[in-house]
Short mmCIF file of C-alpha atoms and ligand atoms in Angstrom, two decimals:
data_model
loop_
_atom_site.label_atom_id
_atom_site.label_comp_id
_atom_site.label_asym_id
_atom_site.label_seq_id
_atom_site.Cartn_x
_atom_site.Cartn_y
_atom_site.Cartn_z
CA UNK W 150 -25.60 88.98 31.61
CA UNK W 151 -28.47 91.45 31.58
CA UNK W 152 -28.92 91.95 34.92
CA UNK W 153 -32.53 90.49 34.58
CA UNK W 154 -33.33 87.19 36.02
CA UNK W 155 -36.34 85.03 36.36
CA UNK W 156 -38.03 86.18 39.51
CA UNK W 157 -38.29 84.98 42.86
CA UNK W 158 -39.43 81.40 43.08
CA UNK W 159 -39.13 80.94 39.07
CA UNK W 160 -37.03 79.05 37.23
CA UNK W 161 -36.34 78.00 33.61
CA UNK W 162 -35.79 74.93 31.92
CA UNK W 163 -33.03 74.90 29.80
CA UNK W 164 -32.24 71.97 26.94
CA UNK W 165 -31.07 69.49 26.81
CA UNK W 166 -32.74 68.91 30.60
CA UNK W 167 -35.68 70.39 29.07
CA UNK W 168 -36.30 67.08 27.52
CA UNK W 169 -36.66 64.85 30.63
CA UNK W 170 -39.45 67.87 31.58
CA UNK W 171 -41.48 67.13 28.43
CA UNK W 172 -41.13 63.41 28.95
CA UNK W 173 -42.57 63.30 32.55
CA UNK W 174 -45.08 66.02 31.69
CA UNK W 175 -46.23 63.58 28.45
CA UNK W 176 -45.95 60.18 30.44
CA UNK W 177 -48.03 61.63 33.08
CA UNK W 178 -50.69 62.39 30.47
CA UNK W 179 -50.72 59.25 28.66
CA UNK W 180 -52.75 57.59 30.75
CA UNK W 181 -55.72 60.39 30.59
CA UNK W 182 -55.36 60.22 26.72
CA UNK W 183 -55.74 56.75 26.25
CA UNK W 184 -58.46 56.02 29.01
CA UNK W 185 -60.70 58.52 26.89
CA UNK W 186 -60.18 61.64 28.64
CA UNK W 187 -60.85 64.65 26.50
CA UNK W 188 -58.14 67.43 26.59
CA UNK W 189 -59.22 70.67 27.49
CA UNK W 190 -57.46 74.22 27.65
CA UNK W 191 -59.04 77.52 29.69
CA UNK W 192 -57.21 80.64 30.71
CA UNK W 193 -54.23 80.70 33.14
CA UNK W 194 -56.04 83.79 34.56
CA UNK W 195 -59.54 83.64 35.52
CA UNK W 196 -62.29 86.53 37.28
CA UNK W 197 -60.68 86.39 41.12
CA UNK W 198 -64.25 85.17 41.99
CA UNK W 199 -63.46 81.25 40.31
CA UNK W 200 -61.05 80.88 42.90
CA UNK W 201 -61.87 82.77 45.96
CA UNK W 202 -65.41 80.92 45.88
CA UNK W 203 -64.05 77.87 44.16
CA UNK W 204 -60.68 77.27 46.13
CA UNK W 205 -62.42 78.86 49.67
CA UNK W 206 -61.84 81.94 50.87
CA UNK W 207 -60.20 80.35 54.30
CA UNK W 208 -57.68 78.62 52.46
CA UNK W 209 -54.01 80.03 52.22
CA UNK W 210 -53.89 79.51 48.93
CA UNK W 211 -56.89 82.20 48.36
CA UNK W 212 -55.75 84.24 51.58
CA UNK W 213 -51.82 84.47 50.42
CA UNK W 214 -50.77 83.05 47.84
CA UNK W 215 -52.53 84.22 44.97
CA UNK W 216 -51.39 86.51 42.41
CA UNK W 217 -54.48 89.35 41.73
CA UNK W 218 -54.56 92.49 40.18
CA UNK W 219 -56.80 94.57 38.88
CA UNK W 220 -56.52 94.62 34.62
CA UNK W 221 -56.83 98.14 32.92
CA UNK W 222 -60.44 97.20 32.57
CA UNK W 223 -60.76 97.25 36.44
CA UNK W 224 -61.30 93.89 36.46
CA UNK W 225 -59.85 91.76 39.24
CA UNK W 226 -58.25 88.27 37.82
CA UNK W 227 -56.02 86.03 39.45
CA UNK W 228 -53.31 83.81 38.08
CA UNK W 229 -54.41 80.44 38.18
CA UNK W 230 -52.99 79.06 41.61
CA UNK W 231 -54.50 75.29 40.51
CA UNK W 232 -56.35 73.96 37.36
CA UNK W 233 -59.52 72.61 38.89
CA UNK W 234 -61.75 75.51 39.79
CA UNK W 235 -61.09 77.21 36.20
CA UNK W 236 -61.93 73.88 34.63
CA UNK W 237 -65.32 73.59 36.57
CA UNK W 238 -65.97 77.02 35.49
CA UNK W 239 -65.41 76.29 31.95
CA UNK W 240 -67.52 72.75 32.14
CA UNK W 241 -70.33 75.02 33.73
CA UNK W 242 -70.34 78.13 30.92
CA UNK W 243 -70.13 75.65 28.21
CA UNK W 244 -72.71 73.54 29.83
CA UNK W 245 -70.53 70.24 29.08
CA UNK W 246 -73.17 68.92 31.86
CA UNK W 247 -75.93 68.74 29.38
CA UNK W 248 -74.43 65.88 27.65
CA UNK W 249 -73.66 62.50 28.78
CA UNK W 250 -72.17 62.29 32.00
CA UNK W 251 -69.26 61.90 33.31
CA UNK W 252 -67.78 64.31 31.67
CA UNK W 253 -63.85 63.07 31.81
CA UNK W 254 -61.02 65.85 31.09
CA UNK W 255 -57.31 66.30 31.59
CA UNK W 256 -55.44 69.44 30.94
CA UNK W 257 -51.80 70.70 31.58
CA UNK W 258 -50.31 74.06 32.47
CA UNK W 259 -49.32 76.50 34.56
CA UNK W 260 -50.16 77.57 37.67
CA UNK W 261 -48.93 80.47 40.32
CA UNK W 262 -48.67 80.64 44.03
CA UNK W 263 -46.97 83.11 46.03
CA UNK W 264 -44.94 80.62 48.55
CA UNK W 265 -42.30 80.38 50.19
CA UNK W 266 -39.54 79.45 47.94
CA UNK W 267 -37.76 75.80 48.62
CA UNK W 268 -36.57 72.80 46.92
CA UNK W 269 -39.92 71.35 45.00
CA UNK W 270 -41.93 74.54 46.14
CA UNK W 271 -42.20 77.33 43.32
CA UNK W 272 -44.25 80.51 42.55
CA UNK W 273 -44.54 78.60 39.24
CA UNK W 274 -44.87 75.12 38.62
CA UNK W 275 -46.55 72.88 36.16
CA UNK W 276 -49.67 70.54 36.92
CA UNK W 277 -50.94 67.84 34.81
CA UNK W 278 -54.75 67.65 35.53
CA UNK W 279 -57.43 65.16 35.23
CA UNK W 280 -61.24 65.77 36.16
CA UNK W 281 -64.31 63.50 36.20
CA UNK W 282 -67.84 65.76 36.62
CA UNK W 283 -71.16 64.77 37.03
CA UNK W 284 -71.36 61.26 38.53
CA UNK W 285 -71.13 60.17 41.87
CA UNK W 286 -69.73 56.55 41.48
CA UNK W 287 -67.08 54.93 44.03
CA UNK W 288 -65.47 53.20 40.60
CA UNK W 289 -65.35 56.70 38.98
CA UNK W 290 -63.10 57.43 42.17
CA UNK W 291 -61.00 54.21 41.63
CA UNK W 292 -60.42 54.87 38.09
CA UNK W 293 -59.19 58.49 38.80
CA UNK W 294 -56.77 57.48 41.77
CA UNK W 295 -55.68 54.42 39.21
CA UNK W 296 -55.03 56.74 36.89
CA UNK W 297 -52.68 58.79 38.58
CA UNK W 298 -50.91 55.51 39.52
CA UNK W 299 -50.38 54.28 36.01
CA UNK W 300 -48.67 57.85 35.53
CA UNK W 301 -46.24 57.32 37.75
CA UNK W 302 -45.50 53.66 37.17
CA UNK W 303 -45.18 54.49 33.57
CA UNK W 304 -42.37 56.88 34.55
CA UNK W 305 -40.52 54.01 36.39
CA UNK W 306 -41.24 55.54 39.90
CA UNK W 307 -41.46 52.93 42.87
CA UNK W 308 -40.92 55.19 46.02
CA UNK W 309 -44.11 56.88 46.37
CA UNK W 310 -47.16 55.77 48.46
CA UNK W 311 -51.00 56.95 47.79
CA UNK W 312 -52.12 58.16 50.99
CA UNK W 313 -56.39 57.31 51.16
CA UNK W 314 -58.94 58.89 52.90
CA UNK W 315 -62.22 60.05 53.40
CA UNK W 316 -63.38 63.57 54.09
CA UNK W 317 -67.25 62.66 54.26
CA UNK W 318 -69.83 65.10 53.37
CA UNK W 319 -73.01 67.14 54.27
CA UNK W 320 -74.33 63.57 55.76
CA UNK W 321 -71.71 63.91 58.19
CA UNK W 322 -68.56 66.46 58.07
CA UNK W 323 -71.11 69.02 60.12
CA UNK W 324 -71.62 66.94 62.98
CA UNK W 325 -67.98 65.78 62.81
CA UNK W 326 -66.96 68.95 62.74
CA UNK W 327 -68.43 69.89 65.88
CA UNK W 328 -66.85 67.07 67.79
CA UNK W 329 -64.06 68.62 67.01
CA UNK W 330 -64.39 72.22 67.48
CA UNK W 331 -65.23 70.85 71.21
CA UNK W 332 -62.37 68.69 71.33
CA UNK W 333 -60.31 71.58 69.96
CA UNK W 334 -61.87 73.70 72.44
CA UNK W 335 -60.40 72.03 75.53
CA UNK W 336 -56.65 72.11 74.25
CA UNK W 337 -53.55 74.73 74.84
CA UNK W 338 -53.65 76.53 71.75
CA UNK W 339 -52.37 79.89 70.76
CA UNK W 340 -54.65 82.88 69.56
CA UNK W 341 -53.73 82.00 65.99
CA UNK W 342 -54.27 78.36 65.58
CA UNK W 343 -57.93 79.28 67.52
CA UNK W 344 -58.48 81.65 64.80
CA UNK W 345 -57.91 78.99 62.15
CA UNK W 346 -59.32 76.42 64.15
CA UNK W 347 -62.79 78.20 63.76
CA UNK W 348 -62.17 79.02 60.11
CA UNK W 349 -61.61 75.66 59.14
CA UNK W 350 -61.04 73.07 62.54
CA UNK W 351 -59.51 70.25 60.26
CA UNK W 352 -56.42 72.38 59.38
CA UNK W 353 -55.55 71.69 62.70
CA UNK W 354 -55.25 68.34 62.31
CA UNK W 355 -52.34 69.15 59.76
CA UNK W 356 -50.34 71.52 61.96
CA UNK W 357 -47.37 69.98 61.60
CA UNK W 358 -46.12 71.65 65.04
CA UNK W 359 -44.91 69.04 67.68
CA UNK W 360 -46.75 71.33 70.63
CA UNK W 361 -49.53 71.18 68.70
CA UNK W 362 -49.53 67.60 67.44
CA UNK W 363 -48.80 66.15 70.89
CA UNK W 364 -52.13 67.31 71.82
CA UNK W 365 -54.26 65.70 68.96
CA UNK W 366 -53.45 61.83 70.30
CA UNK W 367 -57.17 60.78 70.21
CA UNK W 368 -58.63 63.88 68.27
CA UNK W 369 -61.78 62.19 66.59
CA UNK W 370 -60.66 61.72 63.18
CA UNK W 371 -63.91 62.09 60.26
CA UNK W 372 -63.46 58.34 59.25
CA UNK W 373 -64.63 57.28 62.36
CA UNK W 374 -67.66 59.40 61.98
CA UNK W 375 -68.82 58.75 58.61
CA UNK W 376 -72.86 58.58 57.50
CA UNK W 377 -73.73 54.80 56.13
CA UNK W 378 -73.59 56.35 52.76
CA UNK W 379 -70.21 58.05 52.93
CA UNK W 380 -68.87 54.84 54.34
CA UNK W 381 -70.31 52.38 52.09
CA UNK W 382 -68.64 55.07 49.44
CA UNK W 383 -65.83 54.52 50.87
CA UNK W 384 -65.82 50.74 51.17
CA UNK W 385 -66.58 50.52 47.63
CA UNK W 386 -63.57 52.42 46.54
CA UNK W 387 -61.08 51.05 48.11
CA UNK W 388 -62.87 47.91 46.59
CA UNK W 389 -61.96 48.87 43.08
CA UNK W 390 -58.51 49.79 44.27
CA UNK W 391 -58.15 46.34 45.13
CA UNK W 392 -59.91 45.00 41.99
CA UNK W 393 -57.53 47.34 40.33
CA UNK W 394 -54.35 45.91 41.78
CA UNK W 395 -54.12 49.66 43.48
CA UNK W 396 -52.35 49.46 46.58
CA UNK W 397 -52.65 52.50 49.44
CA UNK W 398 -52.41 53.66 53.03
CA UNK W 399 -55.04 54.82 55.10
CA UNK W 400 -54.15 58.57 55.95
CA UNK W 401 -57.33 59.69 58.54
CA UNK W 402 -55.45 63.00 59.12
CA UNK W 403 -55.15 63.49 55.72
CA UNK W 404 -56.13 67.23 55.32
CA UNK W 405 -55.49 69.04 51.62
CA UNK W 406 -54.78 72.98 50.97
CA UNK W 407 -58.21 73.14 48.98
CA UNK W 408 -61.64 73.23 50.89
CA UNK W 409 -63.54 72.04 47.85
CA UNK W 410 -62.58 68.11 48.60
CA UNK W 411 -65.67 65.80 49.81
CA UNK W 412 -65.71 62.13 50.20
CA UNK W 413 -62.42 60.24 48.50
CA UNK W 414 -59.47 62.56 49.35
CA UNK W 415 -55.50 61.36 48.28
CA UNK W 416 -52.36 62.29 47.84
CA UNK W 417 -49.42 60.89 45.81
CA UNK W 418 -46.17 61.28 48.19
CA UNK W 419 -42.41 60.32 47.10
CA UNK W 420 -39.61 59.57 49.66
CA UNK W 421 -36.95 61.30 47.98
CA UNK W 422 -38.19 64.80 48.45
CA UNK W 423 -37.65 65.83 51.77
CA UNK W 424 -40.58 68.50 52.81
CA UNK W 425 -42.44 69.09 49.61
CA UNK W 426 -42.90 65.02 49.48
CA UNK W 427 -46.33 65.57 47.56
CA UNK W 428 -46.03 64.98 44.09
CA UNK W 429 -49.86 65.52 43.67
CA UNK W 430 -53.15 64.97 45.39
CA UNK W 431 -57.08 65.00 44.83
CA UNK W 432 -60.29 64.09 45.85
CA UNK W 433 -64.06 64.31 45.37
CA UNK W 434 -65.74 67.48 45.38
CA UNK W 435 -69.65 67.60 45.55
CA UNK W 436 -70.04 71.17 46.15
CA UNK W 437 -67.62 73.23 43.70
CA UNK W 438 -70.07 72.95 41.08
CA UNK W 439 -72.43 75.08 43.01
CA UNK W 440 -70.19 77.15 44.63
CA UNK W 441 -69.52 78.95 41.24
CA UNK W 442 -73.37 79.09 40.58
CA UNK W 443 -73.70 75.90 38.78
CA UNK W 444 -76.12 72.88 39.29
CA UNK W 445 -75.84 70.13 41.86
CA UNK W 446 -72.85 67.98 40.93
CA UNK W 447 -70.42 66.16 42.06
CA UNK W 448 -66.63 65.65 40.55
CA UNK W 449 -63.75 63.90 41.27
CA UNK W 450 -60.17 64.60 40.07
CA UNK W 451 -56.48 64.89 40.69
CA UNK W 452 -53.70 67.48 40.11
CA UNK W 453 -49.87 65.95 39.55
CA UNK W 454 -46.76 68.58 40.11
CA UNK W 455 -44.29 67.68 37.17
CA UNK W 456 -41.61 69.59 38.62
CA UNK W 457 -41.67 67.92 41.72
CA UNK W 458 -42.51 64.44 39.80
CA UNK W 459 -38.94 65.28 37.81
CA UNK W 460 -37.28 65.58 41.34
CA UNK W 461 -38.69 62.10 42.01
CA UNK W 462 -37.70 60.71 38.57
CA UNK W 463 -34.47 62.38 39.54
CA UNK W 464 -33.78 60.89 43.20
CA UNK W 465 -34.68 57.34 42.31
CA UNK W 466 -31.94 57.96 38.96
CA UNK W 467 -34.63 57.05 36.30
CA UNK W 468 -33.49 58.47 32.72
CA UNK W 469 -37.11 59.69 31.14
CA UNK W 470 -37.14 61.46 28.48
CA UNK W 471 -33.46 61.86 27.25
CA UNK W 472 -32.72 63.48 24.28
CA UNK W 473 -32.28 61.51 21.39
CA UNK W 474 -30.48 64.34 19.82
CA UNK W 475 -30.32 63.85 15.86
CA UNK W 476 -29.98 61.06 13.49
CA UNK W 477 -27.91 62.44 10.92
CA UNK W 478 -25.41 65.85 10.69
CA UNK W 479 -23.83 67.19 7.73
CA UNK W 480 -20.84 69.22 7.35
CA UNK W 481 -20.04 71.45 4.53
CA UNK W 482 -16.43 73.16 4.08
CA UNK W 483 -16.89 76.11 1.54
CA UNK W 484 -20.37 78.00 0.05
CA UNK W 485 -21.22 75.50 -2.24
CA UNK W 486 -21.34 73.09 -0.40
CA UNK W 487 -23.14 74.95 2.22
CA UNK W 488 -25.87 74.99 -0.24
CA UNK W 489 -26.01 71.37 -0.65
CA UNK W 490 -26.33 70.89 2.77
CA UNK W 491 -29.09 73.09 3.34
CA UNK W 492 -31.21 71.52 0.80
CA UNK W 493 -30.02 67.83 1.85
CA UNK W 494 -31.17 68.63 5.51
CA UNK W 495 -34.50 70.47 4.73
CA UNK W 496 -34.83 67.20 2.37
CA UNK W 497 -34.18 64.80 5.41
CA UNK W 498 -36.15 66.66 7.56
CA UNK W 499 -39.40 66.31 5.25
CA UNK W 500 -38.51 62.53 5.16
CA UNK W 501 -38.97 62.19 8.88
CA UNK W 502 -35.11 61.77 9.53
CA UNK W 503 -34.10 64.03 12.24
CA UNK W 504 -31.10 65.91 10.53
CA UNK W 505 -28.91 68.86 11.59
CA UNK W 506 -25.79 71.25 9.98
CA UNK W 507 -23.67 73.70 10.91
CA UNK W 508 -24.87 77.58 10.58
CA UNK W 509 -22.53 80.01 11.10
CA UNK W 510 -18.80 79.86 9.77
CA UNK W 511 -17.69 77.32 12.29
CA UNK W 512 -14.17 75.99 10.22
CA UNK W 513 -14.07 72.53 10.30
CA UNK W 514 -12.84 71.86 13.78
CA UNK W 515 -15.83 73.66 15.03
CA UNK W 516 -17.92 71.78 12.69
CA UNK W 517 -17.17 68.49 13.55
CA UNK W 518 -17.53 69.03 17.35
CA UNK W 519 -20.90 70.17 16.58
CA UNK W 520 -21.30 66.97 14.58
CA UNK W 521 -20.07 64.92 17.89
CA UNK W 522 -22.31 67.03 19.96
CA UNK W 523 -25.45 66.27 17.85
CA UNK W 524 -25.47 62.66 18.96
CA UNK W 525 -26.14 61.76 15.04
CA UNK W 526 -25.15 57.65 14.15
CA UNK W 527 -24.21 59.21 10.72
CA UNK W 528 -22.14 62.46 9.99
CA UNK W 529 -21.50 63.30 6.53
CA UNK W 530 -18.67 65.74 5.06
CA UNK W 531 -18.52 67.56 2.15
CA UNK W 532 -14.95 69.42 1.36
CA UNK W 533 -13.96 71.38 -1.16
CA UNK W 534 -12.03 68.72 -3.10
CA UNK W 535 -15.37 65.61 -2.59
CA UNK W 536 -17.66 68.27 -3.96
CA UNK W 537 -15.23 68.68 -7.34
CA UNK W 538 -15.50 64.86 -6.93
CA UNK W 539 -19.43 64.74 -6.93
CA UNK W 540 -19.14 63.19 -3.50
CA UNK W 541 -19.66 63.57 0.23
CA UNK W 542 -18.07 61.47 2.61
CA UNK W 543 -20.39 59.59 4.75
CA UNK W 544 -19.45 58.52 8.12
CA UNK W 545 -20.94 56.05 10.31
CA UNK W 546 -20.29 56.73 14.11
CA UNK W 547 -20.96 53.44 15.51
CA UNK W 548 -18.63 51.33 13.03
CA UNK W 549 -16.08 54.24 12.54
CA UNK W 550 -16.76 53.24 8.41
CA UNK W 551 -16.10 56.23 6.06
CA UNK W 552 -17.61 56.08 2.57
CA UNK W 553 -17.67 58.16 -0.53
CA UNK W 554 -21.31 58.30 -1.68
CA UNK W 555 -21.88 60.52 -4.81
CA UNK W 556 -23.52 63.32 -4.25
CA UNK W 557 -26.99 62.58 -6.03
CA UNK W 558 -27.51 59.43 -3.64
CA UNK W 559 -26.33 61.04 -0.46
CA UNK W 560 -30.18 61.62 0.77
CA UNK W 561 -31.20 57.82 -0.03
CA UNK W 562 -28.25 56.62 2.03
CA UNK W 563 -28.84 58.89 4.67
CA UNK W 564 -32.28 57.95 4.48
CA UNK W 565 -31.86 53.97 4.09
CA UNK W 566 -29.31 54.27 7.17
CA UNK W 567 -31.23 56.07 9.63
CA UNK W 568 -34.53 55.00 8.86
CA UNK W 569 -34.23 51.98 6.99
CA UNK W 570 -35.26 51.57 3.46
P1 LIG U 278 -52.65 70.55 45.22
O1 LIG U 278 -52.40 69.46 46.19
O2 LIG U 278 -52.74 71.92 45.75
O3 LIG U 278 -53.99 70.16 44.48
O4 LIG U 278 -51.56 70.51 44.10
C1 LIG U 278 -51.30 69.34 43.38
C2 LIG U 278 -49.81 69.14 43.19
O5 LIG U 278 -49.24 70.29 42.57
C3 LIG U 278 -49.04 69.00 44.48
O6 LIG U 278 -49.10 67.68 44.96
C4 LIG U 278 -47.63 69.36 44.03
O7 LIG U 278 -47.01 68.26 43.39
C5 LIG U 278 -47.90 70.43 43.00
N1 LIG U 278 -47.69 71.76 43.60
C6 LIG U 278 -48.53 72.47 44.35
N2 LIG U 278 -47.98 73.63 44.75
C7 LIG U 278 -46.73 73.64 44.24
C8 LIG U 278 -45.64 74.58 44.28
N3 LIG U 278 -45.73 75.74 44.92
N4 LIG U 278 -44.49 74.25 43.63
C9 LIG U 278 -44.38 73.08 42.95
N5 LIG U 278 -45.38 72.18 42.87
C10 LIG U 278 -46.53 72.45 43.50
C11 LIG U 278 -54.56 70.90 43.50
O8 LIG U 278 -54.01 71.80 42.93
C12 LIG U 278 -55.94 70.41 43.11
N6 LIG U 278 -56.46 71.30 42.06
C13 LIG U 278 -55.90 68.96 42.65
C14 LIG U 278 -57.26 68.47 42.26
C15 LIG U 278 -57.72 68.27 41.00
N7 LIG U 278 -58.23 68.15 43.10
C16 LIG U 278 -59.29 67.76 42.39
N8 LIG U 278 -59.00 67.85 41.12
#
């Protein structure tokens, strides 16, 4: 060992697990890709600015968890702590807005947040990311929550629940808001949680303190408080959810890390996960767009967590993803032989057959425990004395059936056996 390792709160994905990571990250995105969404890829650092007016400057996320420093340009940039705000800033430079509307996009990546360490929380993690800009439409909602469903049913997953609520807007949230800062007013709480309280009121909500909670009983929650046209948004939703065979739970006290949500808020939670149960969330957003200096519009979207998806795939013992390994492994004993299996793998490879041999001078015990490892249905060796025959032996591993094929028609029976004719 070098002494070096990953750094606090990283981790590495190693093969063969690494497979089971690409196939939740892909059956996540499957969805997105074939309900239209266009992919799109922006930095994984952006000016600090996207996200300290994007995110919201009372947030933790922008307060202490971001990763910023100043490049050799004097710039300050921040690694991306979530997809969305760098997104919006990409859809506003490019003006995507001028087109037709929505504007649906996914993208996948990384993203960095200096937390706490713990099982399912990371200073890196992956999030698959989906995004609808530019129309305000309660089935645009429904689509994107169904969306993020279907991802998760495709993986096999049953024990998660989509939590539902809404957050209201400038209709409403103000006057809401000050119910509550006087409701919050009247309670036992200590300097810090007063502090917050002002910054943002509705973080209070989430305090997840039992001193704290036991005095929030009949706090006015914002769904009671809606305008007419947040509700009837919200009625209309949950509408299509139905239509959609969607099913959900009302979560009033529902409150996200991000101040950018508006209107539709959710979150995706698992059983299986202990505290970091939230395998990804989202909502609507009317006023990100502006907050980076953009035009008036609204967007709706949702971020998934693929590492903490993989726990969930993991706790409820679903096998996504597993490597296949290869298809067909060939053994050569001596140099000339070596060469023939070079060339007879680079051959198989071109032909779509998924085809392996031995590098290194392995001996043919090594070899052949390679050839086991592989997982290949069809092993062929060629020894010194088949090669003076014009022949490799060809083995088939699930009938245990050995046969000398001459040398000339080795990559046709390779090919006819793994792939069919
Ligand atoms: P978020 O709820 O902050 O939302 O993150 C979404 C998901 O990313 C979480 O549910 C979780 O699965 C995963 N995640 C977050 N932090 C960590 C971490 N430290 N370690 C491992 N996984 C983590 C957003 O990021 C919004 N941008 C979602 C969105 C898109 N809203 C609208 N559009």
């Amino acid at each position: 060992m070098s002494g070096l390792t990953a750094p606090k709160g990283t981790f590495d994905t190693l093969p063969p697990d690494s497979t089971r990571f690409l196939g939740v990250r892909d059956t996540l995105t499957a969805p997105l890709r074939q309900a239209g969404y266009g992919y799109i890829e922006t930095p994984a650092f952006e000016d600090t600015a996207v996200f300290a007016r994007g995110v919201g400057e009372s947030t933790d996320v922008v307060q202490k968890e971001m990763y910023t420093f100043d490049d050799r340009g004097g710039r300050s940039l921040t690694l991306r702590p979530e997809l969305t705000a760098g997104l919006m800033r990409a859809f506003l430079e490019h003006r995507l807005y001028s087109g037709a509307l929505p504007v649906k996009i996914w993208s996948v990546g990384s993203a960095f947040r200096y937390e706490r360490p713990q099982a399912g929380r990371y200073r890196h993690f992956t999030q698959v990311d989906c995004e609808a800009l530019g129309v305000d439409d309660p089935a645009l909602d429904a689509e994107v929550v169904a969306l993020g469903v279907q991802g998760f049913r495709d993986l096999g997953l049953t024990d998660f629940e989509l939590l539902l609520t809404s957050l209201g807007d400038d209709t409403c949230r103000p006057q809401y808001r000050e119910l509550l800062v006087a409701y919050l007013a009247k309670l036992d709480l200590d300097e810090e949680t007063r502090r917050r309280a002002e910054i943002n009121p509705l973080r209070v909500l989430d305090d997840k303190r039992p001193e704290v909670q036991a005095q929030l009983g009949d706090a006015p929650l914002m769904v009671d408080h809606l305008s007419d046209s947040t509700r009837a948004h919200y009625d209309a939703v949950r509408q299509h959810l139905t239509d959609l065979g969607v099913a959900w739970t009302e979560a009033p006290r529902l409150v996200r890390g991000l101040d950018y949500y508006t209107k539709t808020t959710f979150e995706f939670v698992h059983d299986g996960l202990g505290a970091q149960s939230a395998i990804g969330g989202g909502g609507g957003y009317a006023g990100l767009s502006a907050a980076l200096g953009g035009p008036d519009l609204p967007g709706i979207g949702y971020a998934v967590g693929v590492d903490r998806t993989l726990l969930a795939v993991r706790a409820e013992g679903l096998d996504v993803g597993a490597s296949a390994g290869v298809q067909a492994f060939v053994v050569p004993l001596g140099a000339e032989a070596k060469r023939l299996a070079v060339r007879l793998v680079g051959q198989l490879r071109q032909a779509g057959v998924a085809a392996d041999t031995v590098y290194g001078d392995r001996g043919l015990k090594g070899a052949m425990k390679a050839a086991d490892r592989s997982g290949a249905s069809h092993i062929v060796v060629i020894g010194e004395r088949d090669l003076a025959e014009g022949v490799g032996q060809l083995k088939d591993m699930s009938t245990g059936e050995q046969t000398a094929v001459p040398v000339a028609d080795l990559f046709d029976a390779l090919k006819r056996a793994t792939v069919g004719p």
